Short mmCIF file of C-alpha atoms and ligand atoms in Angstrom, two decimals:
data_model
loop_
_atom_site.label_atom_id
_atom_site.label_comp_id
_atom_site.label_asym_id
_atom_site.label_seq_id
_atom_site.Cartn_x
_atom_site.Cartn_y
_atom_site.Cartn_z
CA MET A 1 -32.33 -6.76 -59.93
CA ASN A 2 -29.46 -4.74 -58.47
CA SER A 3 -26.39 -6.59 -59.64
CA LYS A 4 -23.93 -4.30 -57.85
CA LYS A 5 -24.80 -5.48 -54.34
CA TYR A 6 -23.55 -8.45 -52.34
CA ILE A 7 -25.71 -11.04 -50.58
CA PHE A 8 -25.36 -9.88 -46.98
CA GLU A 9 -25.86 -6.24 -47.86
CA SER A 10 -28.99 -7.08 -49.90
CA MET A 11 -30.45 -9.38 -47.25
CA ASP A 12 -29.72 -6.95 -44.46
CA GLU A 13 -31.57 -4.26 -46.36
CA TYR A 14 -34.47 -6.59 -47.26
CA SER A 15 -34.88 -7.80 -43.69
CA LYS A 16 -35.59 -4.23 -42.59
CA ASN A 17 -38.56 -3.92 -44.94
CA PRO A 18 -39.61 -7.39 -46.07
CA ARG A 19 -42.59 -7.96 -48.35
CA TYR A 20 -45.51 -9.85 -46.83
CA PRO A 21 -44.49 -13.44 -47.66
CA PHE A 22 -47.14 -15.50 -49.48
CA HIS A 23 -44.27 -17.82 -50.31
CA MET A 24 -42.15 -20.42 -48.57
CA PRO A 25 -40.57 -20.86 -46.04
CA GLY A 26 -43.62 -21.52 -43.91
CA HIS A 27 -42.21 -19.77 -40.84
CA LYS A 28 -43.14 -16.44 -42.47
CA GLY A 29 -40.27 -14.42 -41.14
CA GLY A 30 -39.90 -16.41 -37.93
CA ARG A 31 -43.42 -16.16 -36.51
CA LEU A 32 -44.46 -18.75 -33.90
CA CYS A 33 -41.33 -20.92 -33.94
CA SER A 34 -38.17 -18.86 -34.07
CA PHE A 35 -35.21 -18.98 -31.74
CA SER A 36 -32.49 -16.44 -31.11
CA ASP A 37 -28.77 -17.05 -30.66
CA VAL A 38 -28.58 -18.81 -33.99
CA TYR A 39 -24.77 -18.74 -33.92
CA LYS A 40 -24.72 -20.39 -30.52
CA PHE A 41 -26.88 -23.21 -31.90
CA ASP A 42 -24.39 -23.74 -34.70
CA ILE A 43 -22.18 -26.52 -33.38
CA THR A 44 -20.85 -29.72 -34.84
CA GLU A 45 -20.84 -33.31 -33.52
CA ILE A 46 -19.24 -32.42 -30.18
CA ASP A 47 -19.30 -34.83 -27.23
CA ASP A 48 -22.83 -35.53 -25.92
CA TYR A 49 -24.60 -33.82 -28.84
CA ASP A 50 -25.28 -36.82 -31.06
CA ASN A 51 -24.77 -37.40 -34.77
CA LEU A 52 -27.49 -37.23 -37.44
CA HIS A 53 -25.93 -40.08 -39.38
CA ASN A 54 -25.91 -42.38 -36.37
CA PRO A 55 -28.34 -40.94 -33.82
CA GLU A 56 -28.30 -42.37 -30.31
CA GLY A 57 -29.19 -39.43 -28.08
CA MET A 58 -31.04 -36.16 -28.52
CA ILE A 59 -31.42 -36.51 -32.32
CA LYS A 60 -32.85 -40.01 -31.86
CA ASN A 61 -35.30 -38.61 -29.27
CA SER A 62 -36.38 -35.79 -31.55
CA GLN A 63 -36.85 -38.10 -34.51
CA GLU A 64 -38.97 -40.39 -32.32
CA ARG A 65 -41.16 -37.50 -31.21
CA ALA A 66 -41.57 -36.53 -34.89
CA LEU A 67 -42.58 -40.03 -35.98
CA LYS A 68 -45.38 -39.99 -33.38
CA LEU A 69 -46.58 -36.59 -34.54
CA PHE A 70 -46.57 -37.57 -38.20
CA GLY A 71 -47.82 -41.14 -37.67
CA SER A 72 -44.91 -42.96 -39.29
CA ASP A 73 -42.78 -45.93 -38.17
CA TYR A 74 -39.40 -44.29 -38.83
CA THR A 75 -38.72 -40.59 -39.33
CA PHE A 76 -35.43 -39.12 -40.50
CA PHE A 77 -34.52 -35.44 -40.15
CA MET A 78 -32.98 -34.13 -43.37
CA VAL A 79 -30.88 -31.04 -43.99
CA ASN A 80 -30.75 -31.07 -47.78
CA GLY A 81 -34.45 -30.54 -48.35
CA SER A 82 -36.82 -32.91 -50.07
CA SER A 83 -34.32 -32.80 -52.94
CA GLY A 84 -31.93 -34.93 -50.88
CA GLY A 85 -34.82 -37.10 -49.68
CA ASN A 86 -36.05 -37.84 -53.19
CA MET A 87 -32.58 -38.88 -54.32
CA ALA A 88 -32.01 -40.99 -51.21
CA ALA A 89 -35.39 -42.71 -51.53
CA ILE A 90 -34.61 -43.82 -55.08
CA LEU A 91 -31.03 -44.82 -54.20
CA SER A 92 -32.29 -46.92 -51.31
CA VAL A 93 -34.68 -48.92 -53.46
CA CYS A 94 -33.19 -49.10 -56.95
CA GLY A 95 -29.77 -50.14 -58.17
CA ASP A 96 -28.31 -50.20 -61.65
CA GLY A 97 -30.91 -51.41 -64.16
CA ASP A 98 -33.74 -51.81 -61.64
CA LYS A 99 -37.05 -50.65 -63.02
CA ILE A 100 -38.87 -47.69 -61.51
CA ILE A 101 -42.18 -46.17 -62.61
CA VAL A 102 -42.04 -42.40 -62.24
CA ALA A 103 -44.63 -39.66 -62.72
CA ARG A 104 -43.25 -37.47 -65.48
CA ASN A 105 -44.14 -34.28 -63.55
CA SER A 106 -41.57 -35.09 -60.86
CA HIS A 107 -39.19 -32.57 -59.33
CA LYS A 108 -35.72 -32.48 -60.90
CA SER A 109 -34.22 -34.19 -57.84
CA VAL A 110 -36.14 -37.32 -58.88
CA PHE A 111 -34.40 -37.31 -62.25
CA SER A 112 -31.11 -36.78 -60.39
CA GLY A 113 -31.95 -39.86 -58.29
CA ILE A 114 -32.47 -41.85 -61.49
CA VAL A 115 -29.11 -40.66 -62.88
CA LEU A 116 -27.31 -41.49 -59.61
CA SER A 117 -28.89 -44.92 -59.16
CA GLY A 118 -28.81 -46.00 -62.80
CA ALA A 119 -32.45 -47.12 -62.45
CA ASP A 120 -34.34 -48.02 -65.60
CA VAL A 121 -37.22 -45.56 -65.71
CA ARG A 122 -40.72 -45.88 -67.16
CA TYR A 123 -42.86 -42.75 -67.11
CA VAL A 124 -46.49 -42.17 -66.27
CA TYR A 125 -48.04 -38.89 -67.35
CA PRO A 126 -50.36 -36.89 -65.12
CA GLU A 127 -53.62 -35.60 -66.56
CA VAL A 128 -53.74 -31.94 -67.51
CA PHE A 129 -56.80 -29.70 -67.14
CA ASN A 130 -57.61 -28.86 -70.75
CA ASP A 131 -59.09 -25.44 -70.21
CA THR A 132 -56.31 -24.04 -68.01
CA GLY A 133 -53.26 -26.15 -68.84
CA ILE A 134 -52.74 -26.79 -65.11
CA VAL A 135 -51.35 -30.21 -64.23
CA GLY A 136 -53.69 -32.58 -62.39
CA GLN A 137 -52.58 -35.99 -61.15
CA VAL A 138 -51.59 -39.43 -62.32
CA THR A 139 -54.68 -41.63 -62.41
CA VAL A 140 -55.04 -45.00 -60.69
CA GLU A 141 -55.59 -46.50 -64.16
CA SER A 142 -52.34 -45.08 -65.52
CA ILE A 143 -50.40 -46.61 -62.62
CA GLU A 144 -52.22 -49.93 -63.10
CA LYS A 145 -51.31 -49.95 -66.79
CA ALA A 146 -47.66 -49.13 -66.06
CA LEU A 147 -47.49 -51.93 -63.47
CA CYS A 148 -49.10 -54.40 -65.90
CA GLU A 149 -46.51 -53.49 -68.52
CA ASN A 150 -43.67 -53.58 -65.99
CA PRO A 151 -44.46 -56.28 -63.44
CA ASP A 152 -40.79 -56.33 -62.43
CA ALA A 153 -40.83 -52.65 -61.34
CA LYS A 154 -39.26 -52.26 -57.91
CA ALA A 155 -40.85 -48.93 -57.10
CA VAL A 156 -43.42 -46.34 -58.14
CA PHE A 157 -42.60 -42.68 -57.54
CA ILE A 158 -45.32 -40.02 -57.58
CA THR A 159 -45.70 -36.42 -56.41
CA SER A 160 -48.70 -35.71 -54.23
CA PRO A 161 -49.64 -32.93 -53.70
CA THR A 162 -48.42 -31.21 -56.83
CA TYR A 163 -47.01 -27.71 -56.57
CA GLU A 164 -50.57 -26.45 -57.18
CA GLY A 165 -51.85 -28.62 -54.33
CA PHE A 166 -53.57 -31.55 -56.09
CA THR A 167 -53.34 -34.96 -54.45
CA ALA A 168 -53.55 -38.38 -56.11
CA ASP A 169 -55.63 -41.33 -54.96
CA ILE A 170 -52.80 -42.66 -52.81
CA GLU A 171 -54.87 -45.35 -51.13
CA LYS A 172 -55.79 -47.08 -54.38
CA ILE A 173 -52.37 -46.55 -55.91
CA ALA A 174 -50.66 -48.00 -52.81
CA ASP A 175 -52.89 -51.10 -53.05
CA LEU A 176 -51.90 -51.68 -56.65
CA VAL A 177 -48.22 -51.08 -55.99
CA HIS A 178 -48.18 -53.48 -53.06
CA LYS A 179 -50.03 -56.18 -54.99
CA ASN A 180 -47.08 -55.95 -57.38
CA ASN A 181 -44.58 -56.29 -54.52
CA ALA A 182 -43.23 -52.85 -55.30
CA ILE A 183 -42.58 -49.86 -53.06
CA LEU A 184 -44.58 -46.64 -53.25
CA ILE A 185 -42.52 -43.48 -52.80
CA VAL A 186 -44.49 -40.25 -52.47
CA ASP A 187 -42.92 -36.82 -52.82
CA GLU A 188 -45.12 -34.94 -50.34
CA ALA A 189 -42.76 -31.97 -50.27
CA HIS A 190 -45.73 -29.58 -50.25
CA GLY A 191 -47.83 -31.51 -47.74
CA ALA A 192 -45.94 -31.55 -44.43
CA HIS A 193 -48.93 -29.82 -42.78
CA PHE A 194 -51.52 -32.39 -43.93
CA ASN A 195 -51.48 -34.34 -40.70
CA PHE A 196 -52.42 -31.44 -38.49
CA ASN A 197 -56.01 -30.60 -39.44
CA ASP A 198 -58.74 -32.55 -41.26
CA TYR A 199 -59.33 -29.53 -43.48
CA PHE A 200 -56.29 -30.69 -45.47
CA PRO A 201 -56.06 -33.89 -47.50
CA GLY A 202 -54.80 -36.97 -45.67
CA SER A 203 -51.06 -37.51 -45.65
CA ALA A 204 -49.65 -40.32 -47.80
CA ILE A 205 -48.07 -41.68 -44.60
CA LYS A 206 -51.52 -42.76 -43.43
CA LEU A 207 -52.82 -43.73 -46.87
CA GLY A 208 -50.44 -46.59 -47.57
CA ALA A 209 -47.24 -45.12 -49.00
CA ASP A 210 -43.98 -46.77 -47.94
CA ILE A 211 -41.64 -43.78 -48.17
CA VAL A 212 -42.91 -40.20 -47.83
CA ILE A 213 -40.72 -37.15 -48.26
CA GLN A 214 -41.80 -33.79 -46.86
CA SER A 215 -40.24 -30.32 -46.89
CA VAL A 216 -40.86 -28.98 -43.41
CA HIS A 217 -39.71 -25.58 -44.60
CA LYS A 218 -42.35 -25.25 -47.31
CA THR A 219 -45.59 -25.39 -45.33
CA LEU A 220 -44.61 -25.55 -41.66
CA PRO A 221 -42.68 -23.04 -39.52
CA SER A 222 -39.11 -24.21 -40.07
CA VAL A 223 -36.08 -22.85 -41.91
CA THR A 224 -35.25 -23.48 -45.55
CA GLN A 225 -33.69 -26.87 -46.43
CA THR A 226 -35.31 -28.66 -43.48
CA ALA A 227 -37.17 -31.82 -44.46
CA LEU A 228 -38.36 -35.20 -43.22
CA MET A 229 -38.39 -38.69 -44.60
CA HIS A 230 -41.01 -41.03 -43.18
CA ILE A 231 -41.09 -44.79 -43.54
CA LYS A 232 -44.26 -46.77 -42.94
CA GLY A 233 -44.55 -50.55 -42.77
CA ASP A 234 -41.86 -53.15 -43.30
CA ARG A 235 -41.26 -53.17 -47.05
CA VAL A 236 -38.38 -50.70 -46.89
CA ASN A 237 -34.85 -51.63 -45.87
CA ILE A 238 -33.96 -49.07 -43.18
CA GLU A 239 -30.23 -49.68 -43.47
CA ASN A 240 -30.40 -48.83 -47.19
CA ILE A 241 -32.25 -45.62 -46.32
CA LYS A 242 -29.60 -44.61 -43.77
CA SER A 243 -26.78 -45.29 -46.15
CA ALA A 244 -28.46 -43.36 -49.00
CA LEU A 245 -29.22 -40.41 -46.72
CA ALA A 246 -25.59 -40.28 -45.64
CA MET A 247 -24.55 -40.23 -49.28
CA VAL A 248 -26.67 -37.26 -50.37
CA GLN A 249 -26.34 -35.13 -47.25
CA SER A 250 -23.51 -33.22 -45.66
CA SER A 251 -21.32 -35.01 -43.15
CA SER A 252 -21.63 -31.79 -41.12
CA PRO A 253 -25.42 -31.41 -40.91
CA SER A 254 -26.49 -28.07 -39.52
CA TYR A 255 -27.60 -28.09 -35.89
CA ILE A 256 -29.53 -24.92 -36.68
CA PHE A 257 -31.56 -26.83 -39.27
CA MET A 258 -32.09 -29.81 -36.95
CA SER A 259 -33.06 -27.49 -34.07
CA SER A 260 -35.52 -25.72 -36.35
CA ILE A 261 -37.29 -28.98 -37.30
CA ASP A 262 -37.39 -29.95 -33.64
CA ARG A 263 -38.66 -26.55 -32.55
CA CYS A 264 -41.42 -26.91 -35.16
CA CYS A 265 -42.35 -30.37 -33.81
CA ASP A 266 -42.40 -28.98 -30.28
CA PHE A 267 -44.72 -26.19 -31.41
CA ILE A 268 -47.06 -28.65 -33.17
CA GLU A 269 -47.12 -30.95 -30.16
CA LYS A 270 -47.84 -28.22 -27.62
CA GLU A 271 -49.72 -25.50 -29.50
CA GLY A 272 -50.46 -27.00 -32.89
CA LYS A 273 -54.14 -27.70 -32.37
CA TYR A 274 -54.92 -24.13 -31.31
CA TYR A 275 -52.94 -22.47 -34.11
CA PHE A 276 -54.06 -24.88 -36.84
CA ASP A 277 -57.73 -24.38 -35.88
CA LYS A 278 -57.18 -20.63 -36.10
CA TYR A 279 -55.39 -20.96 -39.44
CA VAL A 280 -58.17 -23.14 -40.87
CA ASP A 281 -60.85 -20.66 -39.70
CA THR A 282 -58.97 -17.90 -41.51
CA LEU A 283 -58.59 -20.02 -44.65
CA LYS A 284 -62.31 -20.82 -44.64
CA GLU A 285 -63.26 -17.16 -44.22
CA TYR A 286 -60.92 -15.86 -46.89
CA ARG A 287 -61.57 -18.64 -49.42
CA GLU A 288 -65.23 -17.49 -49.34
CA LYS A 289 -64.14 -13.88 -49.79
CA PHE A 290 -61.80 -14.73 -52.68
CA LYS A 291 -64.74 -16.44 -54.41
CA THR A 292 -66.44 -13.02 -54.74
CA LEU A 293 -63.71 -11.76 -57.10
CA LYS A 294 -64.94 -11.55 -60.70
CA ASN A 295 -61.83 -11.69 -62.82
CA ILE A 296 -59.55 -13.64 -60.52
CA LYS A 297 -60.84 -17.20 -60.01
CA ILE A 298 -59.70 -19.19 -57.02
CA ILE A 299 -59.21 -22.91 -57.63
CA GLY A 300 -61.57 -25.02 -55.55
CA GLU A 301 -63.84 -28.07 -55.52
CA ASP A 302 -64.46 -27.93 -59.27
CA PHE A 303 -60.95 -29.33 -59.77
CA VAL A 304 -61.62 -32.42 -57.66
CA ASN A 305 -62.58 -35.89 -58.94
CA ILE A 306 -61.34 -35.16 -62.44
CA CYS A 307 -57.93 -35.42 -64.06
CA GLY A 308 -56.78 -37.90 -61.41
CA VAL A 309 -57.29 -35.39 -58.58
CA LYS A 310 -58.53 -36.94 -55.35
CA SER A 311 -58.37 -33.82 -53.21
CA TYR A 312 -56.60 -30.47 -52.97
CA ASP A 313 -54.68 -28.46 -50.41
CA LYS A 314 -56.87 -25.56 -49.33
CA GLY A 315 -53.80 -23.87 -47.85
CA LYS A 316 -52.53 -23.19 -51.38
CA LEU A 317 -54.30 -20.20 -52.87
CA VAL A 318 -54.14 -20.74 -56.61
CA PHE A 319 -55.85 -18.08 -58.72
CA ILE A 320 -56.60 -18.44 -62.42
CA VAL A 321 -56.36 -15.16 -64.31
CA ASN A 322 -56.22 -13.87 -67.85
CA ASP A 323 -52.90 -14.88 -69.37
CA THR A 324 -51.91 -11.26 -70.02
CA SER A 325 -52.47 -10.25 -66.40
CA THR A 326 -50.07 -12.29 -64.31
CA GLU A 327 -47.05 -9.98 -64.56
CA TYR A 328 -49.25 -6.94 -63.98
CA ILE A 329 -50.75 -8.52 -60.85
CA ASN A 330 -47.34 -9.48 -59.53
CA LYS A 331 -46.00 -5.95 -60.09
CA ILE A 332 -48.95 -4.27 -58.36
CA LEU A 333 -48.76 -6.70 -55.43
CA ILE A 334 -45.09 -5.91 -54.90
CA GLU A 335 -45.04 -2.20 -55.65
CA LYS A 336 -48.36 -1.09 -54.18
CA TYR A 337 -49.04 -3.68 -51.49
CA ASN A 338 -45.57 -4.96 -50.57
CA ILE A 339 -46.81 -8.55 -51.04
CA GLN A 340 -44.65 -11.32 -52.53
CA LEU A 341 -46.33 -14.30 -54.20
CA GLU A 342 -44.89 -17.80 -54.32
CA ALA A 343 -45.25 -18.25 -58.08
CA VAL A 344 -46.45 -16.48 -61.18
CA GLY A 345 -47.48 -18.84 -63.98
CA ARG A 346 -48.72 -18.05 -67.46
CA ASN A 347 -52.38 -17.92 -66.46
CA HIS A 348 -52.30 -18.47 -62.73
CA ILE A 349 -50.65 -17.17 -59.59
CA ILE A 350 -49.93 -19.01 -56.35
CA ALA A 351 -50.05 -17.55 -52.85
CA MET A 352 -48.68 -20.03 -50.31
CA THR A 353 -50.07 -19.85 -46.81
CA SER A 354 -49.09 -21.53 -43.57
CA VAL A 355 -50.08 -21.73 -39.93
CA ALA A 356 -47.70 -18.80 -39.36
CA ASP A 357 -49.64 -16.38 -41.58
CA THR A 358 -51.50 -13.52 -39.95
CA LYS A 359 -55.09 -12.53 -40.52
CA GLU A 360 -53.75 -9.08 -41.47
CA GLY A 361 -51.73 -10.76 -44.19
CA PHE A 362 -54.85 -12.44 -45.63
CA GLU A 363 -56.76 -9.16 -45.41
CA ARG A 364 -53.96 -7.32 -47.20
CA LEU A 365 -53.97 -9.90 -50.02
CA PHE A 366 -57.76 -9.78 -50.28
CA ASN A 367 -57.84 -5.97 -50.47
CA ALA A 368 -55.06 -5.97 -53.04
CA LEU A 369 -56.80 -8.55 -55.23
CA CYS A 370 -60.15 -6.68 -54.91
CA ASP A 371 -58.41 -3.59 -56.22
CA ILE A 372 -56.66 -5.46 -59.06
CA ASP A 373 -59.88 -7.33 -59.93
CA LYS A 374 -61.42 -4.03 -61.05
CA HIS A 375 -58.62 -3.37 -63.52
CA ILE A 376 -58.32 -6.70 -65.31
CA LYS A 377 -60.69 -8.76 -67.38
CA TYR A 378 -61.03 -12.52 -67.14
CA GLU A 379 -61.04 -14.26 -70.48
CA LYS A 380 -60.40 -17.89 -71.10
CA SER A 381 -56.92 -18.07 -72.52
CA SER A 382 -56.22 -20.45 -75.33
CA VAL A 383 -54.24 -23.16 -73.64
CA LEU A 384 -52.04 -25.75 -75.22
CA ASN A 385 -53.25 -29.26 -74.88
CA TYR A 386 -50.17 -30.76 -73.38
CA CYS A 387 -48.94 -33.13 -76.04
CA ASN A 388 -47.87 -36.51 -74.85
CA VAL A 389 -45.03 -36.84 -77.27
CA ASP A 390 -44.07 -40.47 -77.81
CA ILE A 391 -40.82 -41.16 -76.05
CA PHE A 392 -38.01 -42.98 -77.85
CA GLN A 393 -35.29 -43.47 -75.30
CA THR A 394 -32.19 -44.71 -77.08
CA VAL A 395 -29.67 -43.94 -74.34
CA SER A 396 -30.41 -44.31 -70.63
CA LEU A 397 -30.81 -41.15 -68.58
CA ARG A 398 -27.67 -42.01 -66.62
CA LYS A 399 -25.54 -42.71 -69.69
CA ALA A 400 -26.83 -39.61 -71.48
CA TYR A 401 -25.94 -37.51 -68.44
CA PHE A 402 -22.26 -38.49 -68.68
CA LEU A 403 -21.84 -38.37 -72.48
CA GLU A 404 -20.37 -35.37 -74.29
CA LYS A 405 -22.87 -32.79 -75.52
CA GLU A 406 -22.89 -30.12 -78.19
CA LYS A 407 -25.24 -27.21 -78.79
CA VAL A 408 -27.32 -27.11 -81.95
CA SER A 409 -30.19 -24.94 -83.07
CA LEU A 410 -33.49 -26.24 -81.79
CA TYR A 411 -34.83 -26.04 -85.34
CA GLU A 412 -32.13 -28.37 -86.66
CA SER A 413 -32.28 -30.84 -83.81
CA VAL A 414 -34.78 -33.39 -85.17
CA GLY A 415 -33.31 -36.89 -85.20
CA LYS A 416 -30.63 -36.02 -82.65
CA ILE A 417 -30.57 -37.32 -79.09
CA CYS A 418 -31.51 -34.82 -76.45
CA GLY A 419 -28.72 -33.93 -74.02
CA ASP A 420 -30.75 -31.91 -71.53
CA PHE A 421 -34.18 -31.70 -69.94
CA LEU A 422 -36.52 -29.65 -72.15
CA ILE A 423 -39.19 -28.49 -69.73
CA PRO A 424 -41.90 -25.94 -70.55
CA TYR A 425 -42.54 -24.07 -67.32
CA PRO A 426 -45.38 -24.09 -66.52
CA PRO A 427 -46.55 -26.86 -66.51
CA GLY A 428 -43.10 -28.23 -65.59
CA ILE A 429 -43.39 -31.63 -67.28
CA PRO A 430 -40.37 -32.48 -69.42
CA VAL A 431 -41.24 -32.84 -73.10
CA LEU A 432 -37.87 -34.58 -73.45
CA CYS A 433 -35.21 -35.89 -71.08
CA PRO A 434 -31.55 -36.60 -71.84
CA GLY A 435 -31.19 -39.75 -73.95
CA GLU A 436 -34.52 -39.33 -75.76
CA VAL A 437 -34.80 -38.76 -79.52
CA ILE A 438 -35.88 -35.30 -80.64
CA THR A 439 -38.75 -36.15 -82.97
CA SER A 440 -40.57 -33.67 -85.22
CA LYS A 441 -43.61 -34.07 -82.93
CA ALA A 442 -41.48 -33.14 -79.90
CA LEU A 443 -40.03 -30.13 -81.73
CA GLU A 444 -43.53 -29.04 -82.76
CA CYS A 445 -44.67 -29.30 -79.14
CA ILE A 446 -41.71 -27.28 -77.80
CA CYS A 447 -42.17 -24.62 -80.51
CA GLU A 448 -45.84 -24.29 -79.62
CA PHE A 449 -44.90 -23.54 -76.01
CA ILE A 450 -42.27 -21.02 -77.10
CA ASP A 451 -44.75 -19.33 -79.48
CA LYS A 452 -47.15 -18.95 -76.56
CA GLY A 453 -44.41 -17.13 -74.63
CA ILE A 454 -43.81 -20.01 -72.23
CA ASN A 455 -40.28 -20.39 -70.94
CA VAL A 456 -38.85 -23.77 -71.97
CA LEU A 457 -36.00 -24.74 -69.65
CA GLY A 458 -33.13 -26.27 -71.62
CA VAL A 459 -33.65 -23.95 -74.62
CA ASP A 460 -31.29 -20.96 -74.47
CA GLU A 461 -31.97 -17.35 -75.60
CA SER A 462 -30.71 -18.08 -79.13
CA PHE A 463 -32.84 -21.25 -79.34
CA GLY A 464 -29.88 -23.56 -78.79
CA VAL A 465 -30.33 -26.98 -77.21
CA LYS A 466 -27.84 -29.52 -75.96
CA VAL A 467 -27.72 -32.81 -77.86
CA LEU A 468 -25.42 -35.80 -77.54
CA CYS A 469 -22.38 -35.53 -79.81
CA GLN A 470 -23.00 -37.60 -82.97
CA LYS A 471 -19.97 -39.82 -82.47
CA GLU A 472 -21.29 -40.73 -79.00
CA LYS A 473 -24.53 -42.25 -80.27
C1 PLP B 1 -42.74 -31.26 -55.73
C2 PLP B 1 -41.40 -30.91 -55.17
N1 PLP B 1 -40.61 -31.87 -54.70
C3 PLP B 1 -39.40 -31.62 -54.16
C4 PLP B 1 -38.92 -30.33 -54.10
C5 PLP B 1 -37.57 -30.07 -53.49
O1 PLP B 1 -37.76 -29.61 -52.20
P1 PLP B 1 -36.62 -28.90 -51.33
O2 PLP B 1 -36.66 -27.46 -51.73
O3 PLP B 1 -37.06 -29.11 -49.93
O4 PLP B 1 -35.33 -29.53 -51.65
C6 PLP B 1 -39.71 -29.28 -54.59
C7 PLP B 1 -39.18 -27.90 -54.53
O5 PLP B 1 -39.75 -26.95 -54.86
C8 PLP B 1 -40.98 -29.57 -55.13
O6 PLP B 1 -41.77 -28.60 -55.60
#
């Protein structure tokens, strides 16, 4: 990284020779849905140009067009990504002390929502594929058990699809949640494209979820930070949603962002079928080609119907490789092929595609991986069985967030109360959250990840971790 440059200078330079983007945003450098005169689109709530927080004119019209496209009953444009949507969804349903059942593999904005609302959280763990360490989904049974143990839960929050593209059995989960008079919130940040071709899994909007949050910028052609919240049915209080959205979003929402979402909807409405069919044809062709690689294994049907996985997003190209190869592959892709991946895990890489990708882009990735395939060897890596460490929460997440912390050595932290999220990445599931006791089993688990060379967020370079100050316990 060149630390001597400034942002504009760096971006100006990059924009003249960008890498081929197998990463978000889904507009892929502004293909299909861009607009010029960005500065002229950048207004504020002037006369006749509506207000996101109280839409009555053009914003209302655009949101109504979007709800028809996505099949929801209410759709809200959002300018603070799915992060804002996740927080608002929780804030709209749970107040101080209200119980919420949350999948432990949730995005950090979900934990922020719990801190902000003061909700009383109960976790459900997703299954993990034993031979790769990749996170699957929460099972219907695990949700049923959590609801049995917490019949007073107001909401269930799950992520579907996961970052790797795996969806949960939303239909069955929604049934269970509704039988319990609770609300199902689904973080569908990575599934905004699901509604636009049957090749993709069905969207949670149509499968029974009450609140669905989508990042338009991740998998559709729209600029970063643009997102949607969809409400289906009549279990959700719309006024609560509006008030929560106003709390977590700017009072000066960007008209560039809103125009970008709307431009994307316009594109889907008028040209979506043609371009999605083309995109799906390309995905089908190249998924077959990727299957011919010997040492780079593309994730496919063999990951479905186990570990809670109902279906998977075929637009996400997830490749399992030898755990010593990922950095090498990333380096070759950048330096030799000018290709940028979305993510590089310990034993897998992710190339994110969208309707705005070109066939040339797919071909370039295929040729690059064919070349790399000859120089690496696939071996099953020894993968940690993700340990479900028993959780002893002595201080609520919200209280722990506000209490004073001190840093101690990880190795001397047993018995103390965690003051931070300790998250091995991948897989991205917190071993501990603030307010939970650091047990010897938890320490053992974290050390195993570190020994395997996995980055554990919350543990600094000198193995320090934040704990609650003793006197605060
Ligand atoms: C599963 C999941 N949910 C929510 C988010 C937050 O989305 P956004 O970047 O739109 O705020 C992310 C971001 O990567 C994510 O992976």
